[in-house]
Amino acid sequence: MSVILTKSFNLFNQTNIISTTAKYLGQFLVTRSKQLNINYYQRAYFQTINYETNNRIAYITLNRPEVLNSIDGLMPKELSECVEKANNDSSVHVIVLSGAGKAFCSGYDLSYYAQNKNIQAVQDMPWDSMKDYTYMKQNTEYFMSLFRSFKPTICKIHGDALAGGSDIALCCDIILMANEAHIGYMPVRVWGCPTTAMWIYRLGIEKAKRMLLTGDKITGIEAEKLGLVLKSVPQEQLNNEVDKLAHRMSTIPINQLIMQKLMINQALENMGLRTTQMFATLFDGIARHSPEGIAFKNRSESVGWKTAVKERDAGTYDWTNVVPFDIKKEDNNQK
């Protein structure tokens, strides 16, 4: 009998050990699976953006460095999804937005939208203004997810934040910029209008006109002087300045951050922000479908977008008459 009991006891122990081992192995595999899923979601699910969190801060990084993080058809939606993910994460207090590589964001990908003959960035005439508005308004709302995020958003600009890239940056609550970086909305010269209209709310009437009636791009130093960004610092100090501000905010309870931001944002909403953006988005479509806008699209297709942009920004091309300006003739007339 004792032999039988001993064998039974040993069998029970072995079974128990196997069961316990299986239990912990199963828990490990489930945990590991969840970790892999999180890493996959954070790093691989988003094709144009990298998303990570660390120490109460969510880091959203535009991740198309090979084309200076230019905006394609997917990036605006993924940006909004990352903002939503950060807002749904109870461990996140602050969101920091930046760009990978040499620039923050160079704007919409003109090799795709302007130079490509197969892309209907300009519709065949007669064009449907509401179809255009519906598409562009969706992108405006994607960008504005940064402004309407419950949690504060900080934008870190290095390199360029141009055209649509400036739209994204200006939707953030606070911008810190490298002295050497540039920001501007050059498409106001031809083929665009800033759909978020945030220039007016950040700069006021006269300074907004100074920027949008010239299409100039300015350095971080001048952007700080104009009041467009909170602070401009040397490139080597930018990361540290952003980290200090983000970590300072991250020590505040989330509910306090939400309340203060909602209260401040409501002032802009009361000033008619949504109505202004409706007009701006409609005007963007009109700008691209005006005779001059179509001339720019055709020029981009024939000589390449880089040449067309150079002519646009230098003011050497007459988009109404579709010929280069005769600079010498104009100089003689002025004399």
mmCIF file of C-alpha atoms in Angstrom:
data_model
loop_
_atom_site.group_PDB
_atom_site.id
_atom_site.type_symbol
_atom_site.label_atom_id
_atom_site.label_comp_id
_atom_site.label_asym_id
_atom_site.label_seq_id
_atom_site.Cartn_x
_atom_site.Cartn_y
_atom_site.Cartn_z
ATOM 1 C CA MET A 1 0.000 0.000 0.000
ATOM 2 C CA SER A 2 2.804 2.459 0.881
ATOM 3 C CA VAL A 3 4.423 1.797 -2.482
ATOM 4 C CA ILE A 4 1.158 2.566 -4.253
ATOM 5 C CA LEU A 5 0.659 5.754 -2.231
ATOM 6 C CA THR A 6 4.222 6.863 -2.949
ATOM 7 C CA LYS A 7 3.789 6.299 -6.690
ATOM 8 C CA SER A 8 0.461 8.104 -6.636
ATOM 9 C CA PHE A 9 1.967 11.017 -4.734
ATOM 10 C CA ASN A 10 4.871 11.275 -7.193
ATOM 11 C CA LEU A 11 2.454 11.117 -10.111
ATOM 12 C CA PHE A 12 0.357 13.849 -8.501
ATOM 13 C CA ASN A 13 3.446 16.046 -8.040
ATOM 14 C CA GLN A 14 4.540 15.495 -11.616
ATOM 15 C CA THR A 15 1.066 16.301 -12.877
ATOM 16 C CA ASN A 16 0.932 19.382 -10.657
ATOM 17 C CA ILE A 17 4.356 20.512 -11.839
ATOM 18 C CA ILE A 18 3.350 20.028 -15.460
ATOM 19 C CA SER A 19 0.079 21.868 -14.847
ATOM 20 C CA THR A 20 1.844 24.738 -13.069
ATOM 21 C CA THR A 21 4.513 24.909 -15.766
ATOM 22 C CA ALA A 22 1.855 24.946 -18.474
ATOM 23 C CA LYS A 23 -0.023 27.670 -16.603
ATOM 24 C CA TYR A 24 3.006 29.944 -16.320
ATOM 25 C CA LEU A 25 4.126 29.148 -19.862
ATOM 26 C CA GLY A 26 0.663 30.094 -21.072
ATOM 27 C CA GLN A 27 0.731 33.334 -19.100
ATOM 28 C CA PHE A 28 4.177 34.114 -20.485
ATOM 29 C CA LEU A 29 3.055 33.470 -24.053
ATOM 30 C CA VAL A 30 -0.055 35.634 -23.592
ATOM 31 C CA THR A 31 1.998 38.441 -22.050
ATOM 32 C CA ARG A 32 4.655 38.157 -24.742
ATOM 33 C CA SER A 33 1.983 38.099 -27.424
ATOM 34 C CA LYS A 34 0.489 41.294 -26.013
ATOM 35 C CA GLN A 35 3.914 42.930 -25.929
ATOM 36 C CA LEU A 36 4.565 41.952 -29.518
ATOM 37 C CA ASN A 37 1.154 43.258 -30.516
ATOM 38 C CA ILE A 38 1.847 46.551 -28.757
ATOM 39 C CA ASN A 39 5.219 46.868 -30.460
ATOM 40 C CA TYR A 40 3.657 45.953 -33.770
ATOM 41 C CA TYR A 41 0.888 48.489 -33.304
ATOM 42 C CA GLN A 42 3.284 51.192 -32.196
ATOM 43 C CA ARG A 43 6.010 50.627 -34.751
ATOM 44 C CA ALA A 44 4.669 48.701 -37.721
ATOM 45 C CA TYR A 45 0.934 49.349 -37.912
ATOM 46 C CA PHE A 46 1.478 52.972 -38.835
ATOM 47 C CA GLN A 47 3.153 53.181 -42.205
ATOM 48 C CA THR A 48 3.993 56.895 -42.124
ATOM 49 C CA ILE A 49 4.346 57.588 -38.394
ATOM 50 C CA ASN A 50 6.227 56.154 -35.432
ATOM 51 C CA TYR A 51 4.405 56.122 -32.087
ATOM 52 C CA GLU A 52 6.026 55.512 -28.706
ATOM 53 C CA THR A 53 5.350 56.365 -25.074
ATOM 54 C CA ASN A 54 7.753 56.942 -22.224
ATOM 55 C CA ASN A 55 7.414 58.478 -18.761
ATOM 56 C CA ARG A 56 3.927 60.016 -19.236
ATOM 57 C CA ILE A 57 4.765 61.398 -22.710
ATOM 58 C CA ALA A 58 3.578 60.136 -26.114
ATOM 59 C CA TYR A 59 6.023 60.713 -28.961
ATOM 60 C CA ILE A 60 4.479 60.992 -32.427
ATOM 61 C CA THR A 61 7.109 61.142 -35.166
ATOM 62 C CA LEU A 62 6.319 61.775 -38.843
ATOM 63 C CA ASN A 63 8.293 58.999 -40.463
ATOM 64 C CA ARG A 64 8.890 59.503 -44.186
ATOM 65 C CA PRO A 65 12.433 60.871 -43.894
ATOM 66 C CA GLU A 66 13.402 59.874 -47.434
ATOM 67 C CA VAL A 67 11.018 62.577 -48.743
ATOM 68 C CA LEU A 68 11.420 65.041 -45.850
ATOM 69 C CA ASN A 69 8.222 63.680 -44.252
ATOM 70 C CA SER A 70 6.083 65.048 -47.061
ATOM 71 C CA ILE A 71 2.364 64.356 -46.714
ATOM 72 C CA ASP A 72 0.839 61.502 -48.692
ATOM 73 C CA GLY A 73 -2.738 60.245 -48.684
ATOM 74 C CA LEU A 74 -2.241 58.157 -45.542
ATOM 75 C CA MET A 75 -0.285 60.386 -43.151
ATOM 76 C CA PRO A 76 -3.119 62.743 -42.034
ATOM 77 C CA LYS A 77 -5.342 59.821 -41.020
ATOM 78 C CA GLU A 78 -2.535 58.030 -39.192
ATOM 79 C CA LEU A 79 -1.623 61.242 -37.398
ATOM 80 C CA SER A 80 -5.175 61.534 -36.096
ATOM 81 C CA GLU A 81 -5.159 57.883 -35.030
ATOM 82 C CA CYS A 82 -1.959 58.422 -33.041
ATOM 83 C CA VAL A 83 -3.467 61.437 -31.280
ATOM 84 C CA GLU A 84 -6.538 59.393 -30.418
ATOM 85 C CA LYS A 85 -4.357 56.567 -29.111
ATOM 86 C CA ALA A 86 -2.483 58.991 -26.842
ATOM 87 C CA ASN A 87 -5.732 60.486 -25.564
ATOM 88 C CA ASN A 88 -7.058 57.017 -24.723
ATOM 89 C CA ASP A 89 -3.905 56.081 -22.817
ATOM 90 C CA SER A 90 -4.350 56.953 -19.135
ATOM 91 C CA SER A 91 -0.586 56.949 -18.621
ATOM 92 C CA VAL A 92 -0.013 59.757 -21.172
ATOM 93 C CA HIS A 93 -0.169 63.383 -20.035
ATOM 94 C CA VAL A 94 1.533 65.179 -22.948
ATOM 95 C CA ILE A 95 2.041 64.595 -26.680
ATOM 96 C CA VAL A 96 5.254 65.600 -28.484
ATOM 97 C CA LEU A 97 5.144 65.789 -32.292
ATOM 98 C CA SER A 98 8.326 65.808 -34.398
ATOM 99 C CA GLY A 99 9.728 64.627 -37.718
ATOM 100 C CA ALA A 100 12.325 61.980 -38.508
ATOM 101 C CA GLY A 101 15.420 62.778 -40.515
ATOM 102 C CA LYS A 102 16.410 66.206 -41.826
ATOM 103 C CA ALA A 103 13.075 68.055 -41.529
ATOM 104 C CA PHE A 104 9.801 68.236 -39.652
ATOM 105 C CA CYS A 105 7.567 68.212 -42.755
ATOM 106 C CA SER A 106 8.106 69.698 -46.209
ATOM 107 C CA GLY A 107 4.389 69.847 -47.051
ATOM 108 C CA TYR A 108 2.263 67.776 -49.411
ATOM 109 C CA ASP A 109 4.230 65.399 -51.627
ATOM 110 C CA LEU A 110 4.270 67.380 -54.881
ATOM 111 C CA SER A 111 5.953 64.578 -56.800
ATOM 112 C CA TYR A 112 2.701 62.710 -56.162
ATOM 113 C CA TYR A 113 0.054 65.448 -56.161
ATOM 114 C CA ALA A 114 1.440 68.019 -58.642
ATOM 115 C CA GLN A 115 3.931 66.289 -60.926
ATOM 116 C CA ASN A 116 2.041 63.030 -61.407
ATOM 117 C CA LYS A 117 -0.285 63.267 -64.391
ATOM 118 C CA ASN A 118 -2.419 60.391 -63.140
ATOM 119 C CA ILE A 119 -3.358 62.017 -59.835
ATOM 120 C CA GLN A 120 -6.505 64.141 -59.722
ATOM 121 C CA ALA A 121 -5.299 66.816 -57.278
ATOM 122 C CA VAL A 122 -6.933 69.040 -59.897
ATOM 123 C CA GLN A 123 -10.229 67.665 -61.196
ATOM 124 C CA ASP A 124 -11.281 67.703 -64.818
ATOM 125 C CA MET A 125 -13.534 70.647 -65.562
ATOM 126 C CA PRO A 126 -16.210 71.309 -64.604
ATOM 127 C CA TRP A 127 -14.903 70.487 -61.145
ATOM 128 C CA ASP A 128 -17.049 69.511 -58.189
ATOM 129 C CA SER A 129 -16.192 72.000 -55.444
ATOM 130 C CA MET A 130 -18.033 70.016 -52.776
ATOM 131 C CA LYS A 131 -16.216 66.797 -53.647
ATOM 132 C CA ASP A 132 -12.932 68.642 -53.272
ATOM 133 C CA TYR A 133 -14.077 70.299 -50.051
ATOM 134 C CA THR A 134 -15.180 66.999 -48.524
ATOM 135 C CA TYR A 135 -11.773 65.439 -49.119
ATOM 136 C CA MET A 136 -9.708 68.412 -47.963
ATOM 137 C CA LYS A 137 -11.968 69.125 -44.969
ATOM 138 C CA GLN A 138 -11.263 65.605 -43.759
ATOM 139 C CA ASN A 139 -7.523 66.327 -43.859
ATOM 140 C CA THR A 140 -8.130 69.606 -42.028
ATOM 141 C CA GLU A 141 -9.935 67.695 -39.283
ATOM 142 C CA TYR A 142 -7.129 65.150 -39.115
ATOM 143 C CA PHE A 143 -4.607 67.974 -38.580
ATOM 144 C CA MET A 144 -6.891 69.666 -36.068
ATOM 145 C CA SER A 145 -6.920 66.520 -33.948
ATOM 146 C CA LEU A 146 -3.749 68.030 -32.455
ATOM 147 C CA PHE A 147 -5.598 71.227 -31.527
ATOM 148 C CA ARG A 148 -8.675 69.390 -30.220
ATOM 149 C CA SER A 149 -6.663 66.726 -28.421
ATOM 150 C CA PHE A 150 -7.686 66.709 -24.757
ATOM 151 C CA LYS A 151 -4.022 66.427 -23.829
ATOM 152 C CA PRO A 152 -1.541 69.194 -24.660
ATOM 153 C CA THR A 153 0.489 68.909 -27.855
ATOM 154 C CA ILE A 154 4.020 70.248 -28.319
ATOM 155 C CA CYS A 155 5.553 70.523 -31.784
ATOM 156 C CA LYS A 156 9.305 70.305 -32.270
ATOM 157 C CA ILE A 157 10.432 71.852 -35.574
ATOM 158 C CA HIS A 158 13.818 71.249 -37.119
ATOM 159 C CA GLY A 159 14.648 71.676 -40.788
ATOM 160 C CA ASP A 160 11.509 72.745 -42.667
ATOM 161 C CA ALA A 161 7.845 73.050 -41.673
ATOM 162 C CA LEU A 162 6.459 74.228 -44.981
ATOM 163 C CA ALA A 163 3.061 74.462 -46.670
ATOM 164 C CA GLY A 164 0.929 71.564 -45.363
ATOM 165 C CA GLY A 165 3.694 70.875 -42.863
ATOM 166 C CA SER A 166 3.117 74.302 -41.346
ATOM 167 C CA ASP A 167 -0.605 73.481 -41.167
ATOM 168 C CA ILE A 168 0.235 70.465 -39.013
ATOM 169 C CA ALA A 169 2.681 72.360 -36.792
ATOM 170 C CA LEU A 170 0.365 75.319 -36.182
ATOM 171 C CA CYS A 171 -2.402 73.002 -34.965
ATOM 172 C CA CYS A 172 -0.271 72.104 -31.956
ATOM 173 C CA ASP A 173 -0.688 73.975 -28.683
ATOM 174 C CA ILE A 174 2.937 75.033 -28.354
ATOM 175 C CA ILE A 175 5.770 75.138 -30.898
ATOM 176 C CA LEU A 176 9.486 75.110 -30.207
ATOM 177 C CA MET A 177 11.717 75.629 -33.209
ATOM 178 C CA ALA A 178 15.383 75.507 -34.133
ATOM 179 C CA ASN A 179 16.921 78.872 -35.058
ATOM 180 C CA GLU A 180 18.018 77.455 -38.391
ATOM 181 C CA ALA A 181 14.654 75.883 -39.254
ATOM 182 C CA HIS A 182 12.145 77.450 -41.663
ATOM 183 C CA ILE A 183 8.376 77.780 -41.624
ATOM 184 C CA GLY A 184 6.044 79.233 -44.241
ATOM 185 C CA TYR A 185 3.105 78.630 -46.571
ATOM 186 C CA MET A 186 4.486 79.267 -50.054
ATOM 187 C CA PRO A 187 1.480 77.797 -51.961
ATOM 188 C CA VAL A 188 -0.399 81.057 -51.272
ATOM 189 C CA ARG A 189 1.647 82.372 -54.228
ATOM 190 C CA VAL A 190 -0.238 79.880 -56.396
ATOM 191 C CA TRP A 191 -2.035 76.552 -55.830
ATOM 192 C CA GLY A 192 -3.187 76.699 -52.251
ATOM 193 C CA CYS A 193 -4.662 78.250 -49.120
ATOM 194 C CA PRO A 194 -3.824 77.080 -45.562
ATOM 195 C CA THR A 195 -6.929 75.069 -44.729
ATOM 196 C CA THR A 196 -6.496 75.213 -40.942
ATOM 197 C CA ALA A 197 -6.246 79.037 -41.039
ATOM 198 C CA MET A 198 -4.200 78.956 -37.844
ATOM 199 C CA TRP A 199 -1.905 81.784 -39.005
ATOM 200 C CA ILE A 200 -4.525 84.420 -38.185
ATOM 201 C CA TYR A 201 -5.180 83.037 -34.711
ATOM 202 C CA ARG A 202 -1.495 82.859 -33.841
ATOM 203 C CA LEU A 203 -0.289 86.102 -35.426
ATOM 204 C CA GLY A 204 -3.183 88.523 -35.618
ATOM 205 C CA ILE A 205 -4.356 90.340 -38.736
ATOM 206 C CA GLU A 206 -1.341 92.346 -39.911
ATOM 207 C CA LYS A 207 1.343 89.739 -39.300
ATOM 208 C CA ALA A 208 -0.807 87.001 -40.829
ATOM 209 C CA LYS A 209 -1.183 89.158 -43.937
ATOM 210 C CA ARG A 210 2.578 89.743 -43.986
ATOM 211 C CA MET A 211 3.049 85.953 -44.241
ATOM 212 C CA LEU A 212 0.128 84.982 -46.472
ATOM 213 C CA LEU A 213 0.361 87.874 -48.934
ATOM 214 C CA THR A 214 3.995 87.036 -49.692
ATOM 215 C CA GLY A 215 4.340 83.294 -49.231
ATOM 216 C CA ASP A 216 7.689 83.918 -47.564
ATOM 217 C CA LYS A 217 9.310 81.341 -45.330
ATOM 218 C CA ILE A 218 11.026 82.571 -42.175
ATOM 219 C CA THR A 219 13.571 81.199 -39.720
ATOM 220 C CA GLY A 220 12.855 80.130 -36.180
ATOM 221 C CA ILE A 221 14.378 83.360 -34.913
ATOM 222 C CA GLU A 222 11.961 85.524 -36.911
ATOM 223 C CA ALA A 223 9.048 83.201 -36.108
ATOM 224 C CA GLU A 224 9.649 83.799 -32.409
ATOM 225 C CA LYS A 225 9.832 87.568 -32.939
ATOM 226 C CA LEU A 226 6.502 87.506 -34.781
ATOM 227 C CA GLY A 227 4.925 85.419 -32.018
ATOM 228 C CA LEU A 228 4.281 82.470 -34.317
ATOM 229 C CA VAL A 229 6.204 80.049 -32.089
ATOM 230 C CA LEU A 230 6.851 80.055 -28.365
ATOM 231 C CA LYS A 231 10.604 79.781 -28.535
ATOM 232 C CA SER A 232 13.490 79.412 -30.970
ATOM 233 C CA VAL A 233 16.787 77.899 -29.880
ATOM 234 C CA PRO A 234 19.981 76.608 -31.512
ATOM 235 C CA GLN A 235 19.480 73.202 -33.111
ATOM 236 C CA GLU A 236 21.660 71.417 -30.548
ATOM 237 C CA GLN A 237 19.467 72.713 -27.696
ATOM 238 C CA LEU A 238 16.090 71.895 -29.256
ATOM 239 C CA ASN A 239 15.630 68.369 -27.892
ATOM 240 C CA ASN A 240 16.529 69.449 -24.375
ATOM 241 C CA GLU A 241 14.157 72.442 -24.456
ATOM 242 C CA VAL A 242 11.261 70.289 -25.650
ATOM 243 C CA ASP A 243 11.983 67.599 -23.076
ATOM 244 C CA LYS A 244 12.077 70.129 -20.231
ATOM 245 C CA LEU A 245 8.729 71.632 -21.200
ATOM 246 C CA ALA A 246 7.068 68.261 -21.814
ATOM 247 C CA HIS A 247 8.258 66.816 -18.508
ATOM 248 C CA ARG A 248 7.166 69.953 -16.654
ATOM 249 C CA MET A 249 3.640 69.568 -18.066
ATOM 250 C CA SER A 250 3.612 65.829 -17.433
ATOM 251 C CA THR A 251 3.685 66.382 -13.663
ATOM 252 C CA ILE A 252 0.255 68.022 -13.783
ATOM 253 C CA PRO A 253 -2.869 65.827 -13.368
ATOM 254 C CA ILE A 254 -4.525 64.997 -16.670
ATOM 255 C CA ASN A 255 -7.872 66.500 -15.640
ATOM 256 C CA GLN A 256 -6.218 69.846 -14.920
ATOM 257 C CA LEU A 257 -4.467 69.825 -18.293
ATOM 258 C CA ILE A 258 -7.731 69.061 -20.076
ATOM 259 C CA MET A 259 -9.665 71.809 -18.277
ATOM 260 C CA GLN A 260 -7.131 74.540 -18.987
ATOM 261 C CA LYS A 261 -6.769 73.567 -22.631
ATOM 262 C CA LEU A 262 -10.528 73.374 -23.217
ATOM 263 C CA MET A 263 -10.992 76.800 -21.662
ATOM 264 C CA ILE A 264 -8.304 78.420 -23.832
ATOM 265 C CA ASN A 265 -9.373 76.661 -27.036
ATOM 266 C CA GLN A 266 -12.951 77.747 -26.543
ATOM 267 C CA ALA A 267 -11.885 81.356 -26.983
ATOM 268 C CA LEU A 268 -10.770 80.559 -30.542
ATOM 269 C CA GLU A 269 -13.929 78.564 -31.196
ATOM 270 C CA ASN A 270 -15.966 81.587 -30.071
ATOM 271 C CA MET A 271 -14.014 83.715 -32.563
ATOM 272 C CA GLY A 272 -15.392 81.601 -35.426
ATOM 273 C CA LEU A 273 -12.540 79.142 -35.985
ATOM 274 C CA ARG A 274 -14.705 76.500 -37.665
ATOM 275 C CA THR A 275 -16.318 78.990 -40.024
ATOM 276 C CA THR A 276 -12.928 80.425 -40.976
ATOM 277 C CA GLN A 277 -11.638 76.931 -41.708
ATOM 278 C CA MET A 278 -14.652 76.202 -43.888
ATOM 279 C CA PHE A 279 -13.824 79.198 -46.089
ATOM 280 C CA ALA A 280 -10.095 78.422 -46.053
ATOM 281 C CA THR A 281 -10.683 74.840 -47.181
ATOM 282 C CA LEU A 282 -13.056 75.955 -49.935
ATOM 283 C CA PHE A 283 -10.554 78.589 -51.081
ATOM 284 C CA ASP A 284 -7.834 75.942 -51.187
ATOM 285 C CA GLY A 285 -9.885 74.022 -53.739
ATOM 286 C CA ILE A 286 -10.590 77.181 -55.717
ATOM 287 C CA ALA A 287 -6.893 78.083 -55.722
ATOM 288 C CA ARG A 288 -5.982 74.709 -57.218
ATOM 289 C CA HIS A 289 -8.734 74.951 -59.859
ATOM 290 C CA SER A 290 -8.236 78.574 -60.862
ATOM 291 C CA PRO A 291 -6.559 79.207 -64.247
ATOM 292 C CA GLU A 292 -3.338 79.974 -62.391
ATOM 293 C CA GLY A 293 -3.632 76.849 -60.267
ATOM 294 C CA ILE A 294 -4.133 74.652 -63.313
ATOM 295 C CA ALA A 295 -1.163 76.385 -64.965
ATOM 296 C CA PHE A 296 0.994 75.447 -61.972
ATOM 297 C CA LYS A 297 -0.186 71.821 -62.160
ATOM 298 C CA ASN A 298 0.560 71.666 -65.891
ATOM 299 C CA ARG A 299 3.952 73.297 -65.362
ATOM 300 C CA SER A 300 4.810 70.757 -62.658
ATOM 301 C CA GLU A 301 3.887 67.925 -64.979
ATOM 302 C CA SER A 302 5.968 69.290 -67.877
ATOM 303 C CA VAL A 303 9.157 70.522 -66.161
ATOM 304 C CA GLY A 304 8.924 68.824 -62.772
ATOM 305 C CA TRP A 305 7.614 70.151 -59.463
ATOM 306 C CA LYS A 306 11.012 71.350 -58.259
ATOM 307 C CA THR A 307 11.369 73.755 -61.185
ATOM 308 C CA ALA A 308 7.748 74.898 -60.872
ATOM 309 C CA VAL A 309 8.154 75.532 -57.133
ATOM 310 C CA LYS A 310 11.411 77.413 -57.719
ATOM 311 C CA GLU A 311 9.673 79.677 -60.245
ATOM 312 C CA ARG A 312 6.712 80.150 -57.910
ATOM 313 C CA ASP A 313 8.768 81.083 -54.876
ATOM 314 C CA ALA A 314 11.210 83.290 -56.781
ATOM 315 C CA GLY A 315 8.361 85.167 -58.476
ATOM 316 C CA THR A 316 9.856 84.674 -61.939
ATOM 317 C CA TYR A 317 6.829 83.088 -63.620
ATOM 318 C CA ASP A 318 3.556 84.719 -64.676
ATOM 319 C CA TRP A 319 0.929 82.087 -63.861
ATOM 320 C CA THR A 320 -1.895 84.133 -65.391
ATOM 321 C CA ASN A 321 -0.288 84.481 -68.819
ATOM 322 C CA VAL A 322 1.667 81.221 -68.471
ATOM 323 C CA VAL A 323 5.049 82.709 -69.404
ATOM 324 C CA PRO A 324 8.136 83.759 -67.468
ATOM 325 C CA PHE A 325 8.145 87.387 -66.331
ATOM 326 C CA ASP A 326 10.190 89.691 -68.544
ATOM 327 C CA ILE A 327 12.289 91.110 -65.704
ATOM 328 C CA LYS A 328 14.388 93.343 -67.950
ATOM 329 C CA LYS A 329 11.307 94.949 -69.501
ATOM 330 C CA GLU A 330 9.792 95.585 -66.081
ATOM 331 C CA ASP A 331 13.057 97.139 -64.861
ATOM 332 C CA ASN A 332 13.124 99.478 -67.872
ATOM 333 C CA ASN A 333 9.512 100.521 -67.298
ATOM 334 C CA GLN A 334 10.304 101.335 -63.691
ATOM 335 C CA LYS A 335 13.233 103.554 -64.772
#
